[in-house]
XYZ file of C-alpha atoms in Angstrom:
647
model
C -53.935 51.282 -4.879
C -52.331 51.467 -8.434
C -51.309 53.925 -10.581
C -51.892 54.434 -14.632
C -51.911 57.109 -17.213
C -53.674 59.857 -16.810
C -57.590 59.038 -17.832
C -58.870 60.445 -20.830
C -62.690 62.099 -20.623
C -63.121 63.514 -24.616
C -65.018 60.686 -26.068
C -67.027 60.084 -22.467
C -70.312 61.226 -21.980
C -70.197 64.283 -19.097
C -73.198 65.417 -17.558
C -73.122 68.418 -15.016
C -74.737 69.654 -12.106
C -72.448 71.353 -9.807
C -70.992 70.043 -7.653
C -72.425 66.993 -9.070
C -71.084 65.307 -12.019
C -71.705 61.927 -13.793
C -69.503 60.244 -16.555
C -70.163 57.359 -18.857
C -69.666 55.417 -21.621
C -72.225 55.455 -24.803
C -73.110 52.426 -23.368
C -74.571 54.087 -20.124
C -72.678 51.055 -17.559
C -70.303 52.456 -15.309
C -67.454 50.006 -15.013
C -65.019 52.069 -13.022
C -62.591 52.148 -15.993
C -60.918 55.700 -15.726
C -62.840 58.591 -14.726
C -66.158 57.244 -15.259
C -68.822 57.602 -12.358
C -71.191 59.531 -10.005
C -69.079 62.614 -8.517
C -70.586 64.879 -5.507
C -67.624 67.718 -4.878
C -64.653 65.805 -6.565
C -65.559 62.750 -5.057
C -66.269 59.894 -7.005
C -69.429 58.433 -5.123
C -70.605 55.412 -7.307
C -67.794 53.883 -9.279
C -69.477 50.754 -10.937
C -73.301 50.595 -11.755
C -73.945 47.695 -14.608
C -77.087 46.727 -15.768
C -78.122 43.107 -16.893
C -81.237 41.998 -17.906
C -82.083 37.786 -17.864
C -78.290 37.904 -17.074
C -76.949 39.652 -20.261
C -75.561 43.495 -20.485
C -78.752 45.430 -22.821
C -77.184 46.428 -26.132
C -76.698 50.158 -26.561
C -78.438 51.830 -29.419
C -77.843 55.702 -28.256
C -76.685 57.972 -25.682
C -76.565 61.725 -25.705
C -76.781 64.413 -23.590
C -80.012 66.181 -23.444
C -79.591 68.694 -20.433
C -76.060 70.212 -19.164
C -77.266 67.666 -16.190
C -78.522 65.053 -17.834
C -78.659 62.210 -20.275
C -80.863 59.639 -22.018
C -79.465 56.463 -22.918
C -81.205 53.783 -25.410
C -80.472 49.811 -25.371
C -81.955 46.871 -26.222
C -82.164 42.990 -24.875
C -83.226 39.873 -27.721
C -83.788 36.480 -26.574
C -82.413 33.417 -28.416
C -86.457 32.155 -28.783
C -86.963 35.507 -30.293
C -89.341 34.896 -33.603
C -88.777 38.297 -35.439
C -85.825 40.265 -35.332
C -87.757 43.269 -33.250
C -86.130 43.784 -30.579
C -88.063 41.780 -27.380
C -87.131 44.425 -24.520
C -86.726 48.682 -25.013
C -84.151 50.070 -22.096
C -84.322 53.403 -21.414
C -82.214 54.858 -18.673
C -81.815 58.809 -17.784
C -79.017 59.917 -15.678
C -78.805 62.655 -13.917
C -75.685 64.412 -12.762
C -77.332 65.019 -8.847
C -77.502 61.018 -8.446
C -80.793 60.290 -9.776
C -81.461 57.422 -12.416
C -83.911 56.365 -13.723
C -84.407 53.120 -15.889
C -87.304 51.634 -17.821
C -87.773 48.287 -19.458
C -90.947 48.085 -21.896
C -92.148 44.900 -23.672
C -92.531 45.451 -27.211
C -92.819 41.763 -27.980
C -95.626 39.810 -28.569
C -95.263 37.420 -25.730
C -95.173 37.419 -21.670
C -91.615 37.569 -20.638
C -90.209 36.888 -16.991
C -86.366 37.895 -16.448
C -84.362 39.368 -13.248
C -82.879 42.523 -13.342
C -79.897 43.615 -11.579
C -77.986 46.459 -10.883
C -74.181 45.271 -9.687
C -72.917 48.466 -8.052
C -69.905 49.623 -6.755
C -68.244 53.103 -4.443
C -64.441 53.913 -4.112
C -65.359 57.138 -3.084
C -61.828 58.716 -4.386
C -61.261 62.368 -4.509
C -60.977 63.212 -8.451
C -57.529 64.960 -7.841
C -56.229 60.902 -7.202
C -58.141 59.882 -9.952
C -56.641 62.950 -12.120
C -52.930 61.948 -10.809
C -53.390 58.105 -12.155
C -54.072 56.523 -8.783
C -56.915 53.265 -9.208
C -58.398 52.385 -5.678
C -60.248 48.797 -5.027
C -63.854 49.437 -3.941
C -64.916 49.332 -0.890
C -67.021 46.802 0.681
C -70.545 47.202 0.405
C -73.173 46.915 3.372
C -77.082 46.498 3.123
C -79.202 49.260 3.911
C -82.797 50.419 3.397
C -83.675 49.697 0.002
C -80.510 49.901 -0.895
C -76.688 49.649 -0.384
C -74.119 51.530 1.471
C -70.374 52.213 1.655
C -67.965 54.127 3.946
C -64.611 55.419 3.652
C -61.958 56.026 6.612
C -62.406 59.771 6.505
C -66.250 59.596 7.318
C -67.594 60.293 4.371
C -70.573 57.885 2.862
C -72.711 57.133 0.643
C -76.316 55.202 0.057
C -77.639 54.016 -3.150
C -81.189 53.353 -2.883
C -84.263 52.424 -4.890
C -87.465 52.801 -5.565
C -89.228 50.366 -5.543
C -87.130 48.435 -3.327
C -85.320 45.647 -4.609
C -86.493 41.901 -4.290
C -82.675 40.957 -3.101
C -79.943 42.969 -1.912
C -76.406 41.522 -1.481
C -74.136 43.098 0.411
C -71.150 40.092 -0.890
C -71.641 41.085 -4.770
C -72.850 44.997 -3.960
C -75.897 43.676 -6.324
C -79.425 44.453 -6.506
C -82.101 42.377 -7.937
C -85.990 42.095 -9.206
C -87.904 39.375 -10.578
C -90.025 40.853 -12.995
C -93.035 39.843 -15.548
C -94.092 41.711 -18.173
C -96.858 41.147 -20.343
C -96.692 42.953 -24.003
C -96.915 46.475 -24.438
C -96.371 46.933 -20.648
C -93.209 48.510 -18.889
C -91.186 48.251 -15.730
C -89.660 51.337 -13.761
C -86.788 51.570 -10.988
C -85.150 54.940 -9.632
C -82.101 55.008 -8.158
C -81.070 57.490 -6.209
C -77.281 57.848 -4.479
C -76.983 60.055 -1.955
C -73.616 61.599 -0.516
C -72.308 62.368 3.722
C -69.899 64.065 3.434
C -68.996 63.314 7.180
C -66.806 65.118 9.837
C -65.593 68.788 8.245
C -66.358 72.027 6.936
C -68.823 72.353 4.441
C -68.140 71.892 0.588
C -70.107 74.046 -1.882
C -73.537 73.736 -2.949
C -75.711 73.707 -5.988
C -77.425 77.097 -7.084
C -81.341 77.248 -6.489
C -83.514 79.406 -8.708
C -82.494 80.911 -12.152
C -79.216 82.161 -12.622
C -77.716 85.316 -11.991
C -77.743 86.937 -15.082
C -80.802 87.762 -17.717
C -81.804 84.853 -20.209
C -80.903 86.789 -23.618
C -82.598 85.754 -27.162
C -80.542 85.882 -29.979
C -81.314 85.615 -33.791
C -78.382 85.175 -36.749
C -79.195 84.369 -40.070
C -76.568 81.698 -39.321
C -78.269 79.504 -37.245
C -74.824 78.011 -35.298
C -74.523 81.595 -33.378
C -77.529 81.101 -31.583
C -77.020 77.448 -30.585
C -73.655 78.117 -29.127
C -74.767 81.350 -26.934
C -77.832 78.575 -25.534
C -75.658 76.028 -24.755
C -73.032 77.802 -23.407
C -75.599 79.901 -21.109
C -77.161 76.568 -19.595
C -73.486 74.680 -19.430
C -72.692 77.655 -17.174
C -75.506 77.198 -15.039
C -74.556 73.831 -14.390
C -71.228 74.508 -13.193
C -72.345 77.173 -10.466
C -71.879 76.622 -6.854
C -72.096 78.942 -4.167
C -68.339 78.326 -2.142
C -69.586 80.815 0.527
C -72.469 79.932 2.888
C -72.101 82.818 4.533
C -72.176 84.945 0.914
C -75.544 82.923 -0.682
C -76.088 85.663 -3.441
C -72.232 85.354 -4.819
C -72.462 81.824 -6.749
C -69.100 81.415 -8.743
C -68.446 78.982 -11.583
C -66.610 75.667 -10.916
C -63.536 75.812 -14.116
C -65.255 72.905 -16.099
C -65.939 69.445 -16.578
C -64.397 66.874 -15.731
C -60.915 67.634 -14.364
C -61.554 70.949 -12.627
C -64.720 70.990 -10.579
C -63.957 73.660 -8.173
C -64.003 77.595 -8.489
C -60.857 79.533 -9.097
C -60.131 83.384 -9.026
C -59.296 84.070 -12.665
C -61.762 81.479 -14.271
C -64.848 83.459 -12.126
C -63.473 86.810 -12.818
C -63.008 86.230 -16.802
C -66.831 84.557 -17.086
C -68.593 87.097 -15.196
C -66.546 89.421 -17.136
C -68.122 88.100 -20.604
C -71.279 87.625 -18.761
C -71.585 91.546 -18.559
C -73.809 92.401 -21.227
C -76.713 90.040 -19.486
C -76.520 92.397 -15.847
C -74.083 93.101 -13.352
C -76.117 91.076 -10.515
C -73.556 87.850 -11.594
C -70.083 90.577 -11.474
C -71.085 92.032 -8.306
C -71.249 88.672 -6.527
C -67.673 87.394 -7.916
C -66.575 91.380 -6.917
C -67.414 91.073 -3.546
C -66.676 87.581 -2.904
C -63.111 87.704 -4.466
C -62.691 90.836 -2.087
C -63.774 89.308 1.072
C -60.488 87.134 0.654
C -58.520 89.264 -0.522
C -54.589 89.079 0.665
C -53.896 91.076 3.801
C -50.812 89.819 4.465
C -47.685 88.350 3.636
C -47.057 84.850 3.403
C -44.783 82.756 0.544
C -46.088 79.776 0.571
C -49.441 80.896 -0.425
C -48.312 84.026 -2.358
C -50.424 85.740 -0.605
C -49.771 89.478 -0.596
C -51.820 92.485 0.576
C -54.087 93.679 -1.915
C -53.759 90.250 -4.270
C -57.311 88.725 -5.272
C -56.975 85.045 -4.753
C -57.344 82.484 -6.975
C -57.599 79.051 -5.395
C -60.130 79.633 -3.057
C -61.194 75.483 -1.522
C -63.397 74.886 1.669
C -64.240 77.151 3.775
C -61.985 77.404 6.241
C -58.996 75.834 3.982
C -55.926 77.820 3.237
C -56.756 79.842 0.143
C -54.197 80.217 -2.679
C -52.992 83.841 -4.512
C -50.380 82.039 -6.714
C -51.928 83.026 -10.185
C -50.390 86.061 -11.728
C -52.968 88.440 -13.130
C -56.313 87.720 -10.690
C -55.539 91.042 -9.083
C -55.578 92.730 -12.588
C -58.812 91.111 -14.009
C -60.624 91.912 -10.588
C -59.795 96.237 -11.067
C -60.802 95.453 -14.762
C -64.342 93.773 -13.752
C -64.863 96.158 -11.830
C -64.141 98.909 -13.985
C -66.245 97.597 -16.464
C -69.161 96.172 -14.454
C -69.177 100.487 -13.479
C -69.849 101.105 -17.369
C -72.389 98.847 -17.713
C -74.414 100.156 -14.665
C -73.089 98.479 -11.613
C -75.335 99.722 -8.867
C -73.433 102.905 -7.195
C -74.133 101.487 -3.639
C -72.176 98.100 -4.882
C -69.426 100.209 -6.356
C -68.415 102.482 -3.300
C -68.371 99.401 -1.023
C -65.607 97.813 -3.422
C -63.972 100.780 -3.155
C -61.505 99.901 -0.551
C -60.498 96.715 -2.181
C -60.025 98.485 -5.320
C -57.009 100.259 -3.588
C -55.721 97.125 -2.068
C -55.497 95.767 -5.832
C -54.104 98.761 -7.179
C -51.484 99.163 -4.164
C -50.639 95.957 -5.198
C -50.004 96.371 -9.418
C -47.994 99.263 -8.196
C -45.769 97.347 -6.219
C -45.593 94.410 -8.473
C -45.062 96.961 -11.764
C -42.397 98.872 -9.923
C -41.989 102.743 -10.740
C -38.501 102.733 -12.196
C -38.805 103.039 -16.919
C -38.546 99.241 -17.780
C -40.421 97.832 -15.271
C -42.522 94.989 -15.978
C -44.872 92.741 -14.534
C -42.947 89.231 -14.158
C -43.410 86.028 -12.610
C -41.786 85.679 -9.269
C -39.037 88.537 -8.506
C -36.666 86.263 -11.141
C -39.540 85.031 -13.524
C -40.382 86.124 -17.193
C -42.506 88.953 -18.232
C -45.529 87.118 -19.870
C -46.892 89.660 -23.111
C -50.122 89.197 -21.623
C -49.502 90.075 -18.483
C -48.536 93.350 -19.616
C -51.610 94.445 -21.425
C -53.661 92.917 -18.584
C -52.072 95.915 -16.205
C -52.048 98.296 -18.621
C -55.679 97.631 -19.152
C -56.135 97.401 -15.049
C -54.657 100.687 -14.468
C -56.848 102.585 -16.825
C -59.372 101.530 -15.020
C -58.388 101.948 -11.841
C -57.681 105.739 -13.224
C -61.080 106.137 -14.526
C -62.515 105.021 -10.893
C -60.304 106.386 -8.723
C -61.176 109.735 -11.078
C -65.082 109.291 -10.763
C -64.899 109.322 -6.826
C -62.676 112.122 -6.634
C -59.870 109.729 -4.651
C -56.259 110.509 -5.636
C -53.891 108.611 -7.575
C -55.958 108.440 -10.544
C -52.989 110.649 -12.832
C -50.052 109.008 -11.321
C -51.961 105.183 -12.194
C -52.752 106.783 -15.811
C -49.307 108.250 -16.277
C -47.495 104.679 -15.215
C -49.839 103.138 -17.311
C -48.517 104.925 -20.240
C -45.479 104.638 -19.680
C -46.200 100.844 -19.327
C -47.661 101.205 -23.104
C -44.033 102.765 -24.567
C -41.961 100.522 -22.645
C -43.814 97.259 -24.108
C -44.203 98.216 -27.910
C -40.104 98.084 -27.550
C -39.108 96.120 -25.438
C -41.798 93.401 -26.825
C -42.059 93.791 -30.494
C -40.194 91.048 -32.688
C -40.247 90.072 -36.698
C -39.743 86.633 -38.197
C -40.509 85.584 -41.721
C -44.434 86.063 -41.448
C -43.811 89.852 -40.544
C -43.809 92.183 -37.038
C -45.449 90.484 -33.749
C -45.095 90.763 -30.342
C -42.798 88.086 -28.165
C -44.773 85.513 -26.049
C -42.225 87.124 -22.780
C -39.459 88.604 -21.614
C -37.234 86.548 -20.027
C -35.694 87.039 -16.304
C -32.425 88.422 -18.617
C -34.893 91.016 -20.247
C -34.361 89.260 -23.613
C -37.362 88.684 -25.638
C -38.758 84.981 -25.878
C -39.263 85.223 -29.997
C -41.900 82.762 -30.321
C -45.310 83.576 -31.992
C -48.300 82.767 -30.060
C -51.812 83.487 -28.735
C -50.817 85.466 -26.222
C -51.060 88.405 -28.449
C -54.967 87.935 -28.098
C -54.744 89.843 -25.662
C -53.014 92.652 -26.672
C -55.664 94.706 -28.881
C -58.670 94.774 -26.700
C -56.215 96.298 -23.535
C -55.461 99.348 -25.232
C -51.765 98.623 -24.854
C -50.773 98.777 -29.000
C -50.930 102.212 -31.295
C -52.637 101.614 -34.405
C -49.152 100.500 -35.835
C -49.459 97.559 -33.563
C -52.570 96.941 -33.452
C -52.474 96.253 -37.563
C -49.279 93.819 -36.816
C -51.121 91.794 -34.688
C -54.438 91.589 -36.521
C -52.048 90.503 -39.550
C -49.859 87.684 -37.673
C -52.909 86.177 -35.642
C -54.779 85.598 -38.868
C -51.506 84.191 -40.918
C -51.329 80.481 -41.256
C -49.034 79.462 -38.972
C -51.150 80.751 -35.683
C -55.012 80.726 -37.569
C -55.742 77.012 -38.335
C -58.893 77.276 -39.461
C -60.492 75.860 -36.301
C -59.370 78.938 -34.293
C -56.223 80.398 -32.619
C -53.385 77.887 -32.160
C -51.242 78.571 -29.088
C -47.857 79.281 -30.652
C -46.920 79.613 -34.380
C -46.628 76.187 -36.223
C -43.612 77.107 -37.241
C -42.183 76.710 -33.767
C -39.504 74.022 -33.416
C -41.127 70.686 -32.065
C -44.894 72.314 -32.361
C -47.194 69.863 -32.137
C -50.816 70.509 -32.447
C -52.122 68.228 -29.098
C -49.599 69.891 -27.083
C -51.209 71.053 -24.777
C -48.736 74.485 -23.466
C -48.821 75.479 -27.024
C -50.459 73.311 -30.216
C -53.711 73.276 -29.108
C -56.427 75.618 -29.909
C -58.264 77.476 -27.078
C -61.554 78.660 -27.048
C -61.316 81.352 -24.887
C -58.652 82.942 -26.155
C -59.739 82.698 -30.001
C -62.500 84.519 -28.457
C -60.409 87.162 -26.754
C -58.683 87.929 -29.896
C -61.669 88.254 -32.073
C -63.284 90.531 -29.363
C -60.277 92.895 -29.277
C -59.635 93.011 -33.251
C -63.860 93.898 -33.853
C -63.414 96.374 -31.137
C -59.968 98.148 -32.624
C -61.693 98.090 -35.865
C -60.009 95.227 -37.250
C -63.589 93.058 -38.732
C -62.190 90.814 -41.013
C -59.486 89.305 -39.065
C -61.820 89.227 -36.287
C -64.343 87.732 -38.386
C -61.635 84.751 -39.705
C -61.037 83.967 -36.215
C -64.803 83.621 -34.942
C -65.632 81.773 -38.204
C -63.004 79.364 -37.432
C -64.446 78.745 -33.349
C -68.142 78.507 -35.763
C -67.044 75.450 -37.739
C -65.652 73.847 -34.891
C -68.645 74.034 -32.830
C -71.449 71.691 -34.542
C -68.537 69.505 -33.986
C -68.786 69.870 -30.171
C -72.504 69.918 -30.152
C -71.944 73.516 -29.223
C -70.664 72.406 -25.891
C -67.105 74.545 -26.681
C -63.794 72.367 -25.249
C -61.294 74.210 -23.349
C -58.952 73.228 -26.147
C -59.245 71.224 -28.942
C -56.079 70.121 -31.604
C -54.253 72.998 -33.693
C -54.435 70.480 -36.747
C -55.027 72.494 -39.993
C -58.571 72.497 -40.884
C -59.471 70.679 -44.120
C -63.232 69.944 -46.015
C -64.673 66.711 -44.590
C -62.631 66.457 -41.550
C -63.829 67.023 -37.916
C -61.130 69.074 -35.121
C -59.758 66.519 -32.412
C -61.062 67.295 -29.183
C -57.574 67.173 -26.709
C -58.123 64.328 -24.461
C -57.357 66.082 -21.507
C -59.413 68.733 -22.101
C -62.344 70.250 -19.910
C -65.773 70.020 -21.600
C -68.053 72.277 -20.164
C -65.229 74.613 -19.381
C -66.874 78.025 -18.143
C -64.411 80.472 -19.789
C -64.890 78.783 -22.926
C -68.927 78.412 -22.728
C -69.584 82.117 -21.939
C -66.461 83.410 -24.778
C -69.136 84.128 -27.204
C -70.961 86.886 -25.740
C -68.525 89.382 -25.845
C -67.230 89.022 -29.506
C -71.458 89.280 -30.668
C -71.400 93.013 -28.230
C -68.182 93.684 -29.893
C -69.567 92.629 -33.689
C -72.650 94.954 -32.315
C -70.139 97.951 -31.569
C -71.711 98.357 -28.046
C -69.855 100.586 -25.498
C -71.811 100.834 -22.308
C -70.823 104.419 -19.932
C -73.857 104.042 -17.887
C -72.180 106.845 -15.263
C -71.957 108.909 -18.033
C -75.490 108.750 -19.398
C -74.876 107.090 -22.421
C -74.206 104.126 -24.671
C -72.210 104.291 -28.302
C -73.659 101.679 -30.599
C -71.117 101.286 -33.925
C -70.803 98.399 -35.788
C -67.632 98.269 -37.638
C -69.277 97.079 -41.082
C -71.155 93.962 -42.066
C -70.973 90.572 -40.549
C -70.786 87.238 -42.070
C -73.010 85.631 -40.036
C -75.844 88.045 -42.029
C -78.522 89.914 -39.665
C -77.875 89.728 -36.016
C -80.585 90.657 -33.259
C -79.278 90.841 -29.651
C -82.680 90.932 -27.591
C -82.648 91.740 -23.794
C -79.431 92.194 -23.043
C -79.166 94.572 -19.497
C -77.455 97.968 -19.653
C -77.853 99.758 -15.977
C -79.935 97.117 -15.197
C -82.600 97.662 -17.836
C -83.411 95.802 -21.104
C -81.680 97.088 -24.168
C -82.230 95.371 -27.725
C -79.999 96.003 -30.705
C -80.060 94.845 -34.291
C -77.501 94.808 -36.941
C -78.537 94.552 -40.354
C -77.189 93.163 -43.420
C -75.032 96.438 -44.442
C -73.690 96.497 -41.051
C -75.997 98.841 -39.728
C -77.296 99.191 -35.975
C -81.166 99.885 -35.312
C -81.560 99.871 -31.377
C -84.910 98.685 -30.598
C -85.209 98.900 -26.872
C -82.803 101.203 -24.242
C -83.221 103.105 -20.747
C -84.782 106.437 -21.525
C -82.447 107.888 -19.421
C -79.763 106.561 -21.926
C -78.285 109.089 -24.270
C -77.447 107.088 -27.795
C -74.197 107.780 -29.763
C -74.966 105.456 -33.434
């Protein structure tokens, strides 16, 4: 087995199904270069399938994706004795990410043609993490089987490619499959492959989601057109990458990260989606709530990180060791929770989380420490990340507010540490360079701030962490040139020594947390930076098909030029698919207190996107429909009777 570079996906073709996956050239032949392939749970399952028709490769005319799981491919085959350029033979061929594929060759000639087809096929069946690290395996050698072909690997695992109708020739020596065919004009030819995965000896991986998705199908309407594409395509990406982990939890589907590099669920990247996810239901939240909680740390053990009380993050096989080592799951699981309560989290589903709401919270509290100071760091000698800070700050709030609503103690002494928290990080955080007053990326272990502009300060207004003081500093520095590039959020100022805008720990732009920023500044009353931000994301996405990268280049934006997708980048990603939906609520001034009775509906002025209608969105579970009109101004057209409304 060799090694290379690390393969590069952003120009490929990805398809998505989870946990299937299929990547591909324009061209639609997979020729095992890089990453491309069949995948069934990070394995690569078919490596090589190349078409030839009369002995030649079609040529490729198009390729596109048409579904988050599929796509439709377009080629054509001319013959020497050809009398008109016209093309002799139409190829279609529609992959889908489960392992289907289907292929037909019409005859739009004018004459009888006779010509073999074949299909040379080949299986490595390499985990994607190898693939991912730069390791290339030889394939392994193929066997005949029922209408098909087969290989094994040493572990156990298999798999079959088979087709319908069966081939007139199967050779095991050349993994090839073969039909003579005839076709008289105007007629057509069909095959179907399908290739099936065993995923031998083991515990189970996780499976595809039946039925429609956890959360309600919203309609949206912008006068700009691009607001509505993105939320579409970024609601049916995310169905494709949902898997249930849990057999024994069937109703609490997470999302895989993305496509193609990270096809497995994680702690944070769940928690954050069904976080934005909120305004469609809480069915989605509860499920990632109570999952995350039935692994939840209950002891102590370094190597893992786990800690009692800590949410996980990776969370594997069933059965595997599961992972806590991501600073900040804990935090985002009290803050889903806290919000999934305002927006009308059933009160049966709330009281059972209960307990592992004070696991988290005994947790932040040991982590924060009680001594003035104190912050959140990595490690017991790490730095103090900025948005680590506002992500407990914003965590204990809500903790307060529950622990408060249930009559359990503690709910002062959180609030009052929480504070203090607040103080503590406007000085100990707050810097000034040439651009004006920000807030440092981290502390270091010294205590010393790390001066370096960057998008870490998304985070800071939506967390409640800044007065209005700081909360106008940071709406000014994310929006100055250096950190806006026009396509979005870069991850540290520009001016930073060595910046680079493909770096990937700092020059790219992310979706996400563009996203996060814009949501925040709309919701502090800060439109127009908000607006800069989200228009920037906007002009990017036609670029993307809508289909939002987990980072693109921080290269200045300038007329006729397209952003750089980063090579390395996911694409579906799930944070970055579902990012949209809370900066429209936020745009919509919508703040849910369903235990309250009531939901405050105040647009902070008028958008440049023009009219927007949000239509079935789910507050407490019921339909609620909200319009915001040219001057800015909110007409709710459908809400729970039970709702009081504050416009």
């Amino acid at each position: 087995m060799s090694t290379t570079p690390h393969p590069v996906a952003h120009d490929a073709l990805v398809c998505v199904d989870a946990p299937g996956m299929a990547i591909s050239g324009r061209d639609a032949q997979l020729r095992g270069h890089g990453v491309q392939g069949l995948y069934h749970d990070g394995r690569r399952t078919l490596s090589r399938n190349v078409l030839t028709i009369g002995g030649m490769e079609p040529e490729p005319l198009s390729g596109h994706v048409v579904a988050a799981g599929s796509v439709r491919y377009l080629a054509m085959r001319r013959f020497a004795a050809d009398s008109t350029p016209d093309p002799a033979l139409v190829v279609e061929r529609t992959r889908h990410a489960d392992g289907r594929e289907r292929i037909v060759v019409r005859n739009t000639g004018r004459r009888p043609l006779r010509f073999p087809v074949e299909l040379a096929l080949g299986a490595d069946l390499i985990p994607l993490d190898a693939l991912r690290a730069g390791h290339r395996p030889t394939e392994l050698p193929a066997r005949v089987a029922a209408a098909g072909l087969g290989w094994s690997a040493p572990d156990g695992m298999s798999v079959r490619a088979t087709a319908e109708p069966a081939p007139d020739t199967a050779l095991a020596a050349t993994a090839t499959l073969r039909w003579d065919i005839g076709l008289d004009p105007a007629r057509s030819w069909a095959v179907e492959l399908r290739v099936v995965a065993e995923p031998g000896p083991g515990r189970p991986g996780p499976r595809a989601v039946s039925g429609q998705p956890p959360w309600a199908e919203p309609r949206v309407r912008c006068d700009d057109v691009r607001v509505a594409a993105w939320v579409a395509q970024g609601l049916r990406d995310l169905r494709a990458l949902l898997v249930v982990p849990d057999p024994d939890l069937p109703t609490a589907p997470l999302p895989v990260v993305g496509a193609p590099w990270q096809l497995v669920p994680t702690g944070r990247d769940a928690l954050w989606t069904a976080r934005m996810l909120l305004p469609l239901g809480t069915r989605f939240a509860g499920g990632v709530l109570r999952l995350l909680a039935a692994r939840q740390g209950t002891r102590s053990d370094p190597r893992g990180g786990e800690e009692e009380g800590r949410i996980p993050h990776t969370l594997g096989r069933v059965g595997d060791r599961v992972r806590y080592d991501c600073a900040g799951s804990t935090a985002l699981f009290v803050t889903l929770l806290g919000e999934a309560w305002r927006w009308g989290l059933p009160a049966a589903e709330t009281t059972a989380l209960l307990p592992a709401l004070g696991r988290a919270l005994g947790h932040l509290s040991r982590t924060l420490g009680d001594r003035p100071g104190d912050f959140v760091r990595l490690g017991p000698e790490g730095p103090a990340p900025c948005e680590l800070q506002a992500q407990t700050y914003e965590a204990a709030l809500h903790g307060a507010a529950l622990l408060d609503a249930h009559d359990l103690p503690g709910g002062g002494a959180l609030r009052e540490r929480a504070e203090r928290l607040g103080v503590d990080f406007r000085k100990a955080f707050r810097a000034e360079d040439a651009a004006g007053e920000y807030y440092a990326a981290a502390l270091d272990p010294t205590g010393r701030p790390i001066t370096v502009a960057s998008s870490a300060m998304a985070h800071l207004p939506g967390s409640g962490i800044l007065d209005d003081t700081g909360s106008r500093a940071v709406a000014r520095r994310l929006t100055a040139p250096d950190l806006d590039c026009g396509w979005g959020l870069r991850g540290t100022s520009a001016r930073t020594p060595g910046y680079h805008p493909l770096a990937a720990r700092g020059g790219v732009v992310r979706t996400h947390d563009t996203c996060v920023a814009a949501a925040g500044l709309a919701g502090t009353g800060h439109l127009d930076a908000a607006q800069r931000l989200f228009a920037g994301l906007l002009n990017a996405a036609p670029w993307f098909q809508y289909r939002m990268p987990e980072m693109h280049a921080g290269e200045q934006r300038a007329e006729g030029h397209a952003p750089v997708a980063h090579p390395l980048a996911c694409r579906p990603l799930a944070r970055a698919a579902g990012a949209i939906l809370p900066v429209l609520v936020a745009f919509a001034g919508i703040r849910p207190d369903v235990p309250d009775g009531r939901v405050t509906v105040r647009p902070t002025g008028p958008l440049d996107v023009g009219e927007l209608e949000l239509r079935d969105l789910r507050i407490g579970g019921e339909p609620f429909t909200v319009r915001v009109n040219r001057a800015g101004q909110a007409i709710v057209e459908e809400a729970a009777a039970e709702l009081q409304l504050a416009i």
